[in-house]
Coordinates of C-alpha atoms in Angstrom, one line a residue:
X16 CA -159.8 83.7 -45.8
X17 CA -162.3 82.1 -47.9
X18 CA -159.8 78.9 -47.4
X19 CA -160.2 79.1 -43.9
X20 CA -163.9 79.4 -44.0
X21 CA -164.5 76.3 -45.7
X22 CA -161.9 74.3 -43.0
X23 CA -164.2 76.2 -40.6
X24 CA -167.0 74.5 -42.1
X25 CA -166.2 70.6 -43.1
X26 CA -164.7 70.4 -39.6
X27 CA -167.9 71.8 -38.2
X28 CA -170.1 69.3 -40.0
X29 CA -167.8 66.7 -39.9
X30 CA -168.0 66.8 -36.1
X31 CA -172.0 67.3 -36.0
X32 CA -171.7 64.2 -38.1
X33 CA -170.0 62.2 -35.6
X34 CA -172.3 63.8 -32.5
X35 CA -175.6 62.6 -34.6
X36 CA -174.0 59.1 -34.2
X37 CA -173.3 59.2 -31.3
X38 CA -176.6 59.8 -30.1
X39 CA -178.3 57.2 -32.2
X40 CA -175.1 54.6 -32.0
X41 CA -172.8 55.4 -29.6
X42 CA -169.3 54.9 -30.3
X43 CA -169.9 52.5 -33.3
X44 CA -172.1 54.8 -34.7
X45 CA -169.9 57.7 -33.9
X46 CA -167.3 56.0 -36.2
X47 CA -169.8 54.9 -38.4
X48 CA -171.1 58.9 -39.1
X49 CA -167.8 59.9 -39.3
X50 CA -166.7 57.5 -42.3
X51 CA -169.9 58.6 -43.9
X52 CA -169.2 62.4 -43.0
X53 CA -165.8 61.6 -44.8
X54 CA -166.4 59.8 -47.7
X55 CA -169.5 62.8 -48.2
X56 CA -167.1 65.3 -47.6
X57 CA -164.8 63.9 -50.5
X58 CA -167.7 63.1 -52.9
X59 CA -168.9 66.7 -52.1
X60 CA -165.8 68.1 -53.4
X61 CA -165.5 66.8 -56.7
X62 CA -169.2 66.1 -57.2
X63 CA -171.3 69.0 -55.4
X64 CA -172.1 71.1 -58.7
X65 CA -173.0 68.4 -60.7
X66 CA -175.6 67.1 -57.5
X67 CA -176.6 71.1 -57.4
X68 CA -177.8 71.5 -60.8
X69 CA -179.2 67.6 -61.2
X70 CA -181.5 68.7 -58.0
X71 CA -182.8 71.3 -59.9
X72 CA -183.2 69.5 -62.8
X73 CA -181.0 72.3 -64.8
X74 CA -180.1 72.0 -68.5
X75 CA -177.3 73.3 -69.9
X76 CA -177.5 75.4 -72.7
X77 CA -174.8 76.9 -75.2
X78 CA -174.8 79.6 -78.6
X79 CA -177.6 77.7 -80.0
X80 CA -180.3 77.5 -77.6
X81 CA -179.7 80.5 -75.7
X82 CA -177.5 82.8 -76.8
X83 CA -178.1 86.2 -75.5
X84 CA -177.7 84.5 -72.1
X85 CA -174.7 82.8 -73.1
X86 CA -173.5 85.8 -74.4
X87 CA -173.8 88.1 -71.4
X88 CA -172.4 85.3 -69.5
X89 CA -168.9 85.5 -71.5
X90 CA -169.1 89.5 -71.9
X91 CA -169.2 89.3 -68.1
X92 CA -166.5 86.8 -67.7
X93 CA -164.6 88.6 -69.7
X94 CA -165.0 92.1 -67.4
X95 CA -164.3 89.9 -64.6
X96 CA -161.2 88.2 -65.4
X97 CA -162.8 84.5 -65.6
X98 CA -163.1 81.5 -67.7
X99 CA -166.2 81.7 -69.4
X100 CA -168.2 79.1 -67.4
X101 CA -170.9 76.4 -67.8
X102 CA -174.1 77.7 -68.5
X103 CA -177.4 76.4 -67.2
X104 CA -180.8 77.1 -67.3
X105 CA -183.8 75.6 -64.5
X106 CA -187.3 75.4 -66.1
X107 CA -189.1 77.3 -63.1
X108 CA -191.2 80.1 -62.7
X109 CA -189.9 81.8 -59.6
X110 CA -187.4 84.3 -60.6
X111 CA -183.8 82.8 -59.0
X112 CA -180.0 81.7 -59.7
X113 CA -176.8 80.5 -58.1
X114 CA -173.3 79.8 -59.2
X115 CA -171.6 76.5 -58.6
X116 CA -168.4 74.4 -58.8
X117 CA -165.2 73.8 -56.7
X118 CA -163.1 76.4 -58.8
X119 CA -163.2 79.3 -61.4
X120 CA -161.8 77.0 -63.9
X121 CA -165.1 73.9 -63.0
X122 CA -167.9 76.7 -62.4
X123 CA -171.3 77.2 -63.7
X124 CA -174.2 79.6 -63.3
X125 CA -177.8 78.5 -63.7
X126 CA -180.7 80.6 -64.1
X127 CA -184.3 79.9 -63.9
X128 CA -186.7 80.8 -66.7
X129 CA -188.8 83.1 -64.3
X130 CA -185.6 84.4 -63.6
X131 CA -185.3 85.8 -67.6
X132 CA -189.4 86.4 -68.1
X133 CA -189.6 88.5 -65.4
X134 CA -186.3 91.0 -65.1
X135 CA -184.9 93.6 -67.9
X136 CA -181.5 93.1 -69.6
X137 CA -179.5 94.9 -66.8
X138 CA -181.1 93.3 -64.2
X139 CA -180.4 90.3 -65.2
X140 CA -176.6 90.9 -66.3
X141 CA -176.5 92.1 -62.6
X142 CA -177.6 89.0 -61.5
X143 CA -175.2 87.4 -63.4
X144 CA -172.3 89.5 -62.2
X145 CA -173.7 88.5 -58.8
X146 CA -173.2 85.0 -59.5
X147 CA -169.6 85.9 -61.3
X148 CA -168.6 87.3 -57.9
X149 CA -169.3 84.2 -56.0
X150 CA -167.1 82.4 -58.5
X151 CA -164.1 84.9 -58.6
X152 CA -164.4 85.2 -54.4
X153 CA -164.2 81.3 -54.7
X154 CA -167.8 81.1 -52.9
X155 CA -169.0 78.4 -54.8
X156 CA -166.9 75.8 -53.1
X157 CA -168.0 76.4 -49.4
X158 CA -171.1 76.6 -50.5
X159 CA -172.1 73.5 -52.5
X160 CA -170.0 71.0 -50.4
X161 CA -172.4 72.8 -47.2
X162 CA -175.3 71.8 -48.9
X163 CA -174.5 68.7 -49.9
X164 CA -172.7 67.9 -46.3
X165 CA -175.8 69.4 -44.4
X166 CA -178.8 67.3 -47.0
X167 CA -176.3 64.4 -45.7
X168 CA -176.6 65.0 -42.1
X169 CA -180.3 65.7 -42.3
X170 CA -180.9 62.1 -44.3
X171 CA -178.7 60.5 -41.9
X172 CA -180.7 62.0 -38.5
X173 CA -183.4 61.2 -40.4
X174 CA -182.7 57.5 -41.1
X175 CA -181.2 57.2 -37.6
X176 CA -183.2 53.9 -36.9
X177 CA -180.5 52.1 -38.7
X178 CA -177.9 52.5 -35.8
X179 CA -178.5 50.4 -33.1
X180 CA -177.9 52.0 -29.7
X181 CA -175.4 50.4 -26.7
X182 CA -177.9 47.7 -26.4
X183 CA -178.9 47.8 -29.9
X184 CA -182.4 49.3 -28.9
X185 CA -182.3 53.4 -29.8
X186 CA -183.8 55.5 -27.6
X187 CA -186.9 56.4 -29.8
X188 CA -187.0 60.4 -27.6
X189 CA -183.2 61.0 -28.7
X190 CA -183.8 59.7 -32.1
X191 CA -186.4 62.0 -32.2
X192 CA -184.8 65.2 -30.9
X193 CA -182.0 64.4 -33.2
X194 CA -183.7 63.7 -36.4
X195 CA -185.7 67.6 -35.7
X196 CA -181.8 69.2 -33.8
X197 CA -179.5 67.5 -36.8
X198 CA -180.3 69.7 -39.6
X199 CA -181.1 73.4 -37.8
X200 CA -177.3 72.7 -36.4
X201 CA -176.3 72.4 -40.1
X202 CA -178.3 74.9 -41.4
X203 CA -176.7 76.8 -38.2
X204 CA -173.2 76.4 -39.6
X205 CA -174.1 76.8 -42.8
X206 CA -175.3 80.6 -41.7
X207 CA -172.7 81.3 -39.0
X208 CA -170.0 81.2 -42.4
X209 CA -171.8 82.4 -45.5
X210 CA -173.9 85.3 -44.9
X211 CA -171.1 88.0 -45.0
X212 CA -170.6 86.5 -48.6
X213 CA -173.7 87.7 -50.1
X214 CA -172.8 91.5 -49.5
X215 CA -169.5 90.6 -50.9
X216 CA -171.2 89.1 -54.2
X217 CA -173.4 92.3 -54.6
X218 CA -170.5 95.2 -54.5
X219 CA -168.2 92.9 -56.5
X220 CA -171.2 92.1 -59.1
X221 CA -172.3 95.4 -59.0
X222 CA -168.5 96.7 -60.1
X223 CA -168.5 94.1 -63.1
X224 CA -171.4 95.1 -64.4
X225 CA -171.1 98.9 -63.5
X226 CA -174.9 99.1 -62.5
X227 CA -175.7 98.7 -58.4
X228 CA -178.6 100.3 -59.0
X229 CA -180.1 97.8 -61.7
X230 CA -178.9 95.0 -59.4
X231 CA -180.5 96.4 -56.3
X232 CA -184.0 96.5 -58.8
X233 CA -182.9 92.9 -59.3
X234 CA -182.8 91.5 -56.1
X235 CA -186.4 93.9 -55.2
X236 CA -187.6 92.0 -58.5
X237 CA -186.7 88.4 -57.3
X238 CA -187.6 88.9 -53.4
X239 CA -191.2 89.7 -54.7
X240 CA -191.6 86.9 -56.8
X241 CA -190.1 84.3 -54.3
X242 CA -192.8 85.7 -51.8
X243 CA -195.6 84.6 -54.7
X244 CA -193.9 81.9 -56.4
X245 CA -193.1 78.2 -54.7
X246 CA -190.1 77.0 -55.5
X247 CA -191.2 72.9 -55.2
X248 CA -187.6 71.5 -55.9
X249 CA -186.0 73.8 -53.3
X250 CA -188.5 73.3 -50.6
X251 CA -187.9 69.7 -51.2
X252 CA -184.2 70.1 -50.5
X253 CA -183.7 72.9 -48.6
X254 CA -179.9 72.9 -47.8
X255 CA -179.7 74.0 -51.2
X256 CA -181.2 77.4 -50.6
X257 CA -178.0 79.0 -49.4
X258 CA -176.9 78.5 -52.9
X259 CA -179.2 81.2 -54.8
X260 CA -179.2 84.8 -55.1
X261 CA -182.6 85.2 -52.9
X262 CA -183.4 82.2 -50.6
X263 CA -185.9 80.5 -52.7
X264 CA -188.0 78.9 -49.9
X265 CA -191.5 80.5 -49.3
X266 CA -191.4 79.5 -45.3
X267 CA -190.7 83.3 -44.0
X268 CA -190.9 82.6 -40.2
X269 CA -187.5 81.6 -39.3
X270 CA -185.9 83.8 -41.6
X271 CA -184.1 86.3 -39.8
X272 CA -182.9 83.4 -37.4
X273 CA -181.6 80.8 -39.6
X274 CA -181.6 82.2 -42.7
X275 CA -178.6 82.2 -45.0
X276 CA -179.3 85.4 -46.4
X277 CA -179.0 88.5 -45.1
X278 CA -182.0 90.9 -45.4
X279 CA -182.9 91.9 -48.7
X280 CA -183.7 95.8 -47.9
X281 CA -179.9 95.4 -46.3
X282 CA -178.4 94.6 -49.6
X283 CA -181.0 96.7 -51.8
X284 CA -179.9 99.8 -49.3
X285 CA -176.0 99.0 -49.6
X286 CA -176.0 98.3 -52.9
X287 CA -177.8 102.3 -53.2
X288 CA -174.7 103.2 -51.2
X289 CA -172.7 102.1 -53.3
X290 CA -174.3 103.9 -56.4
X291 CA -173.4 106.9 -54.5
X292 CA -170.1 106.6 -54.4
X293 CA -169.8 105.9 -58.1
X294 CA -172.4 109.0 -58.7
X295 CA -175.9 109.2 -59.8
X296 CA -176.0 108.0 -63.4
X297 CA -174.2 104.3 -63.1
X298 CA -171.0 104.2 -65.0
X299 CA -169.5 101.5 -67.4
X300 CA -173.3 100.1 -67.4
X301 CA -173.2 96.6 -69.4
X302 CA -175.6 97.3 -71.9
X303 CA -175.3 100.5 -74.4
X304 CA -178.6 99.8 -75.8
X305 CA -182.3 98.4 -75.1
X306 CA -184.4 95.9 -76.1
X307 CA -187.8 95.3 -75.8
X308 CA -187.2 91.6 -75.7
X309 CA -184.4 90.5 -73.3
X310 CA -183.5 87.5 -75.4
X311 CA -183.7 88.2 -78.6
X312 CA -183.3 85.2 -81.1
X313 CA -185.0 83.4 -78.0
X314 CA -188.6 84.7 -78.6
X315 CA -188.5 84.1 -82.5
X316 CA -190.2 81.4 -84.3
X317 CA -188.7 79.2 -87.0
X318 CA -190.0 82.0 -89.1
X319 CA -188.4 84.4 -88.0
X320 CA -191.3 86.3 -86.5
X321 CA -191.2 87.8 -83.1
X322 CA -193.9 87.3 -80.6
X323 CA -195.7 90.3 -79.2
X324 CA -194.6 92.1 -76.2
X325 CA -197.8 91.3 -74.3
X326 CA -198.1 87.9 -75.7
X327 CA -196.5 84.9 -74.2
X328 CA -192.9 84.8 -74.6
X329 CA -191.5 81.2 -75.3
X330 CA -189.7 79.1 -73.5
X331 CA -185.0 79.7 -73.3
X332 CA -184.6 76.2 -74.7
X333 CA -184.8 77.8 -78.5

């Protein structure tokens, strides 16, 4: 299904691609957009994840400069059947993550540091599951090469002025109504396809880390801090927002119309079905004991002191 979905998709943007020039070239730049919808669709493919994380400036980390994250990671991996994947984390402070690459075997999940400062253990190896989901469901494909494809079509509506028109003088009103009509249509496509997935993600993550109820306090957790924390590298390319957990852009007003997430209280309120059904106390939770510190090792000096609970906690790069 999921293979369908994304042939679904790149044929959907392939052809806005070729409408957009078509309005601002006519049939030369209708052939034009389409080699460029082409030659993006087969850069997307291989290249997608690598644009995804460079966008948000994400750094990969490993054993050494954060392993409790890393560590969850592979535990999780492990529960659901997957090659342990690249880890990344984004310095930002609004809570956040998404999972990337065209295939279990070339995937990675990134995390922000809000993402770690602000949500317990369980949350956050919910999260995680979430993101594991995505990967095992193969998710991660459709959505990278969609946000990649659809920042493509918006960049090209918006440098439109390059195509000449049939008498090589655009119509500056249908430039204009393109350029604004190019990128909802994406963004359009982009939701028709991939909402469903996110309630996919959730019961899947929810089974591999055995906690709904911790992931449901998750996403409550991130929601929140999205509404009160800007997100600057995600406003500034928003066709990546389908790719995170909670959509990470703080403009609210078209949300339930174009949004590529379904309503959080939706997910929070299946996802506390779903702890019925496996009874009230969770079962096969992912952690067997607390911590007052999430990450461990990560909030120690070269000393080996630990700082404070109420202090400031330092930063996931070690």
């Amino acid at each position: 299904m999921n293979t369908v979905k994304t042939g679904m998709l790149l044929a959907g943007l392939m052809a806005l691609f070729g409408v957009v020039g078509y309005f601002l070239g006519g049939g030369t730049g209708m052939m034009i957009a389409l080699g460029f919808g082409l030659a993006t669709n087969l850069f997307a493919y291989w290249n997608s994840d690598r644009l995804a994380l460079a966008a948000h400036h994400a750094v990969e980390v490993d054993e050494r400069t954060a392993p409790e994250l890393v560590h969850m990671v592979r535990d999780l991996s492990q529960r659901a059947g997957l090659p342990m994947p690249r880890v990344y984390l984004i310095d930002n402070p609004q809570p956040n993550a998404f999972a990337t690459g065209r295939n279990p075997e070339n995937a990675a999940v990134a995390a922000t540091t809000g993402l770690l400062n602000m949500l317990s253990r369980d949350e956050i190896a919910g999260v995680m599951a979430h993101e594991l989901a995505h990967i095992k469901n193969r998710d991660t494909l459709i959505m990278t090469v969609s946000a990649t494809v659809a920042g493509a079509i918006a960049t090209l509506a918006q440098f439109g002025f390059l195509f000449g028109g049939r008498d090589e003088r655009p119509n500056p009103i249908v430039m204009l109504a393109t350029a604004l009509l190019a990128p909802i249509a994406a963004m359009i496509i982009q939701m028709a396809i991939s909402r469903s997935r996110e309630y996919d993600a959730d019961r899947m993550g929810a089974a591999i880390s055995g906690q709904p109820l911790a992931l449901a306090s998750a996403l409550a957790r991130i929601a929140g801090g999205v509404a009160h924390i800007p997100n600057p590298d995600a406003e500034r390319r928003p066709a990546t927002a389908s790719l995170f957990i909670i959509n990470p852009l703080s403009g609210q007003g078209v949300d339930n119309l174009f949004s590529t997430h379904p309503a959080t209280e939706n997910r929070i309120a299946a996802l506390h079905a779903l702890a019925q059904e496996m009874g009230s106390t969770p079962q096969g939770g992912f952690f067997t004991q607390s911590s007052a510190s999430p990450w461990g090792s990560l909030g120690r000096s070269s000393g080996g002191s630990v700082s404070g609970s109420t202090g400031t906690r330092r930063g996931p790069w070690g």
